[in-house]
Coordinates of N, CA and C in Angstrom, one line a residue:
X1 N -18.5 -17.4 -8.0 CA -18.0 -16.4 -8.8 C -16.6 -16.0 -8.5
X2 N -15.7 -15.8 -9.4 CA -14.4 -15.4 -9.2 C -14.3 -13.8 -9.1
X3 N -13.4 -13.4 -8.2 CA -13.2 -11.9 -8.1 C -11.7 -11.6 -8.3
X4 N -11.5 -10.4 -8.7 CA -10.1 -9.9 -8.8 C -9.9 -8.7 -7.8
X5 N -8.8 -8.7 -7.1 CA -8.5 -7.6 -6.2 C -7.4 -6.7 -6.8
X6 N -7.6 -5.4 -6.6 CA -6.6 -4.4 -7.0 C -6.2 -3.6 -5.8
X7 N -4.9 -3.5 -5.6 CA -4.3 -2.7 -4.5 C -3.3 -1.7 -5.0
X8 N -3.5 -0.4 -4.6 CA -2.7 0.6 -5.1 C -2.1 1.4 -3.9
X9 N -0.8 1.3 -3.7 CA -0.1 2.0 -2.7 C 0.4 3.4 -3.2
X10 N -0.3 4.4 -2.7 CA 0.1 5.8 -3.2 C 0.9 6.5 -2.1
X11 N 1.2 7.7 -2.5 CA 2.0 8.6 -1.5 C 1.2 9.0 -0.3
X12 N -0.1 9.2 -0.5 CA -0.9 9.7 0.6 C -2.0 8.7 1.1
X13 N -2.2 7.6 0.3 CA -3.2 6.7 0.7 C -3.0 5.3 0.0
X14 N -3.7 4.3 0.6 CA -3.7 3.0 -0.1 C -5.2 2.7 -0.5
X15 N -5.4 2.3 -1.7 CA -6.7 2.0 -2.2 C -6.8 0.6 -2.6
X16 N -8.0 0.0 -2.3 CA -8.2 -1.4 -2.7 C -9.6 -1.6 -3.3
X17 N -9.7 -2.4 -4.4 CA -11.0 -2.7 -4.9 C -11.1 -4.2 -5.1
X18 N -12.3 -4.7 -5.2 CA -12.7 -6.0 -5.6 C -13.7 -5.9 -6.7
X19 N -13.4 -6.6 -7.8 CA -14.3 -6.6 -8.9 C -14.6 -8.0 -9.4
X20 N -15.8 -8.1 -10.0 CA -16.2 -9.4 -10.5 C -15.6 -9.7 -11.9
X21 N -16.0 -10.8 -12.4 CA -15.5 -11.2 -13.8 C -15.9 -10.2 -14.9
X22 N -17.0 -9.5 -14.6 CA -17.5 -8.6 -15.6 C -16.9 -7.2 -15.5
X23 N -16.1 -7.0 -14.5 CA -15.4 -5.7 -14.2 C -16.3 -4.8 -13.3
X24 N -17.3 -5.3 -12.7 CA -18.1 -4.5 -11.8 C -17.5 -4.5 -10.4
X25 N -17.3 -3.3 -9.9 CA -16.6 -3.2 -8.6 C -17.7 -3.6 -7.5
X26 N -17.3 -4.6 -6.7 CA -18.2 -5.1 -5.7 C -17.8 -4.6 -4.3
X27 N -16.6 -4.1 -4.1 CA -16.2 -3.5 -2.8 C -15.0 -2.6 -3.0
X28 N -14.9 -1.6 -2.2 CA -13.7 -0.8 -2.3 C -13.4 -0.2 -0.9
X29 N -12.2 0.1 -0.6 CA -11.7 0.7 0.6 C -10.5 1.6 0.4
X30 N -10.3 2.6 1.2 CA -9.1 3.4 1.2 C -8.7 3.8 2.6
X31 N -7.4 4.0 2.8 CA -6.9 4.4 4.0 C -5.8 5.4 3.8
X32 N -6.1 6.6 4.3 CA -5.1 7.7 4.1 C -4.0 7.6 5.2
X33 N -2.8 8.2 4.9 CA -1.7 8.2 5.8 C -0.8 9.4 5.4
X34 N 0.1 9.7 6.3 CA 0.9 10.9 6.1 C 2.3 10.4 5.7
X35 N 3.1 11.3 5.2 CA 4.5 11.0 5.0 C 5.3 11.8 6.1
X36 N 6.5 11.4 6.3 CA 7.4 12.1 7.3 C 8.3 13.0 6.6
X37 N 8.5 14.2 7.2 CA 9.5 15.1 6.6 C 10.4 15.5 7.8
X38 N 11.4 14.7 8.1 CA 12.3 15.0 9.2 C 13.2 16.2 9.1
X39 N 13.4 16.7 7.9 CA 14.2 17.9 7.7 C 13.7 18.5 6.3
X40 N 14.0 19.7 6.1 CA 13.7 20.4 4.9 C 14.3 19.6 3.7
X41 N 13.4 19.3 2.7 CA 13.9 18.6 1.5 C 13.8 17.1 1.6
X42 N 13.3 16.6 2.8 CA 13.2 15.2 3.0 C 11.7 14.8 2.9
X43 N 11.4 13.7 2.3 CA 10.1 13.0 2.4 C 10.4 11.5 2.5
X44 N 9.8 11.0 3.5 CA 10.0 9.5 3.7 C 8.7 8.9 4.2
X45 N 8.6 7.6 4.0 CA 7.5 6.9 4.6 C 8.0 5.5 5.2
X46 N 7.4 5.2 6.3 CA 7.7 3.9 6.9 C 6.8 2.9 6.2
X47 N 7.4 1.8 5.7 CA 6.6 0.8 4.9 C 5.7 0.1 5.8
X48 N 5.9 0.1 7.1 CA 4.9 -0.6 8.0 C 3.5 0.2 7.9
X49 N 3.6 1.4 7.6 CA 2.3 2.2 7.5 C 1.6 1.7 6.3
X50 N 2.3 1.4 5.2 CA 1.6 0.8 4.0 C 1.0 -0.5 4.3
X51 N 1.8 -1.4 5.0 CA 1.3 -2.7 5.3 C 0.0 -2.6 6.2
X52 N 0.1 -1.8 7.2 CA -1.1 -1.7 8.1 C -2.3 -1.2 7.3
X53 N -2.1 -0.2 6.4 CA -3.2 0.2 5.6 C -3.7 -0.9 4.7
X54 N -2.8 -1.7 4.1 CA -3.2 -2.8 3.2 C -4.1 -3.8 4.0
X55 N -3.6 -4.2 5.2 CA -4.4 -5.1 6.0 C -5.8 -4.6 6.3
X56 N -5.8 -3.3 6.7 CA -7.1 -2.7 7.1 C -8.1 -2.7 5.9
X57 N -7.6 -2.3 4.7 CA -8.4 -2.3 3.5 C -8.8 -3.7 3.1
X58 N -7.9 -4.6 3.1 CA -8.3 -6.0 2.7 C -9.4 -6.6 3.6
X59 N -9.2 -6.3 4.9 CA -10.2 -6.8 5.9 C -11.6 -6.2 5.6
X60 N -11.6 -4.9 5.2 CA -12.8 -4.2 4.9 C -13.5 -4.8 3.7
X61 N -12.8 -4.9 2.6 CA -13.4 -5.4 1.3 C -13.8 -6.9 1.4
X62 N -13.0 -7.7 2.1 CA -13.4 -9.1 2.2 C -14.6 -9.4 3.1
X63 N -15.1 -8.3 3.7 CA -16.4 -8.5 4.5 C -17.5 -8.5 3.5
X64 N -17.3 -8.0 2.3 CA -18.4 -7.9 1.2 C -18.3 -9.0 0.2
X65 N -17.2 -9.7 0.1 CA -17.1 -10.9 -0.8 C -16.4 -12.0 -0.1
X66 N -16.5 -13.2 -0.6 CA -15.9 -14.3 0.0 C -14.4 -14.3 -0.4
X67 N -13.4 -14.2 0.5 CA -12.0 -14.1 0.1 C -11.5 -15.3 -0.6
X68 N -12.2 -16.5 -0.4 CA -11.8 -17.7 -1.1 C -12.1 -17.6 -2.6
X69 N -12.9 -16.7 -3.0 CA -13.3 -16.5 -4.4 C -12.4 -15.5 -5.1
X70 N -11.4 -15.0 -4.4 CA -10.5 -14.0 -5.1 C -9.5 -14.8 -5.9
X71 N -9.5 -14.7 -7.2 CA -8.7 -15.5 -8.1 C -7.4 -14.9 -8.5
X72 N -7.3 -13.6 -8.3 CA -6.0 -12.9 -8.6 C -6.0 -11.5 -7.9
X73 N -4.7 -11.0 -7.8 CA -4.5 -9.8 -7.2 C -3.5 -8.9 -8.0
X74 N -3.9 -7.7 -8.3 CA -3.1 -6.8 -9.0 C -2.5 -5.7 -8.0
X75 N -1.3 -5.4 -8.1 CA -0.7 -4.5 -7.1 C 0.1 -3.4 -7.8
X76 N -0.1 -2.2 -7.4 CA 0.8 -1.1 -7.9 C 1.3 -0.3 -6.8
X77 N 2.5 0.3 -7.0 CA 3.1 1.1 -5.9 C 3.5 2.5 -6.4
X78 N 3.7 3.4 -5.5 CA 4.2 4.7 -5.9 C 5.5 4.6 -6.7
X79 N 5.7 5.5 -7.6 CA 6.9 5.5 -8.4 C 8.0 6.2 -7.6
X80 N 9.2 5.8 -7.9 CA 10.5 6.4 -7.4 C 10.6 6.3 -5.9
X81 N 10.1 5.2 -5.3 CA 10.2 5.0 -3.9 C 11.1 3.8 -3.6
X82 N 12.3 4.1 -3.1 CA 13.3 3.0 -2.8 C 12.9 2.3 -1.5
X83 N 12.7 1.0 -1.5 CA 12.4 0.3 -0.3 C 13.6 -0.7 0.0
X84 N 14.4 -0.5 1.0 CA 15.5 -1.3 1.3 C 15.3 -2.2 2.4
X85 N 15.5 -3.5 2.2 CA 15.3 -4.6 3.2 C 16.6 -5.3 3.5
X86 N 16.6 -5.8 4.7 CA 17.8 -6.7 5.1 C 17.5 -8.1 4.7
X87 N 18.4 -9.0 5.0 CA 18.3 -10.4 4.6 C 17.1 -11.1 5.3
X88 N 16.5 -10.5 6.2 CA 15.3 -11.1 6.9 C 14.0 -10.4 6.4
X89 N 14.2 -9.6 5.3 CA 13.1 -8.8 4.7 C 12.5 -7.8 5.6
X90 N 13.3 -7.2 6.6 CA 12.9 -6.1 7.4 C 13.4 -4.8 6.8
X91 N 12.6 -3.8 7.1 CA 13.0 -2.5 6.6 C 14.3 -2.0 7.2
X92 N 15.2 -1.6 6.3 CA 16.5 -1.0 6.8 C 16.3 0.4 7.2
X93 N 15.5 1.2 6.4 CA 15.2 2.6 6.7 C 13.9 2.9 6.0
X94 N 13.4 4.1 6.3 CA 12.2 4.5 5.6 C 12.4 4.7 4.1
X95 N 11.3 4.6 3.4 CA 11.3 4.7 2.0 C 11.4 6.2 1.6
X96 N 12.3 6.5 0.7 CA 12.4 7.9 0.1 C 11.3 8.0 -0.8
X97 N 10.4 9.0 -0.6 CA 9.2 9.1 -1.3 C 9.4 9.9 -2.6
X98 N 8.5 9.7 -3.5 CA 8.5 10.5 -4.8 C 8.1 11.9 -4.6
X99 N 7.7 12.3 -3.4 CA 7.3 13.7 -3.1 C 8.6 14.6 -2.9
X100 N 9.7 14.0 -2.7 CA 10.8 14.8 -2.4 C 12.1 14.0 -2.7
X101 N 13.2 14.5 -2.1 CA 14.5 13.8 -2.4 C 15.2 13.8 -1.1
X102 N 16.2 12.9 -1.0 CA 17.0 12.8 0.2 C 18.3 13.5 -0.1
X103 N 18.8 14.2 0.9 CA 20.0 15.0 0.7 C 21.2 14.3 1.3
X104 N 21.1 13.0 1.6 CA 22.2 12.3 2.2 C 23.2 11.9 1.2

């Protein structure tokens, strides 16, 4: 049987589902996290937090289905979040979150 995975990176949590070809959800997982507010008016998130949550959720849902049977992955992310990477694809700075604005 083929499965589809859905991953949603939100401001306060990452959610993952696995569904079968009929649209029946066979597994789900979520991992909550916090955002940083280093000063009044700032909201930022370290993208490594998202990655760690994604890995944890995928490990959890793939215990319930055979990962080799996942035929596709859909991914959505929070809106208005700038993620800046260097030429080695490493984070340059934390992501400015949709929760607030940066005064820099």
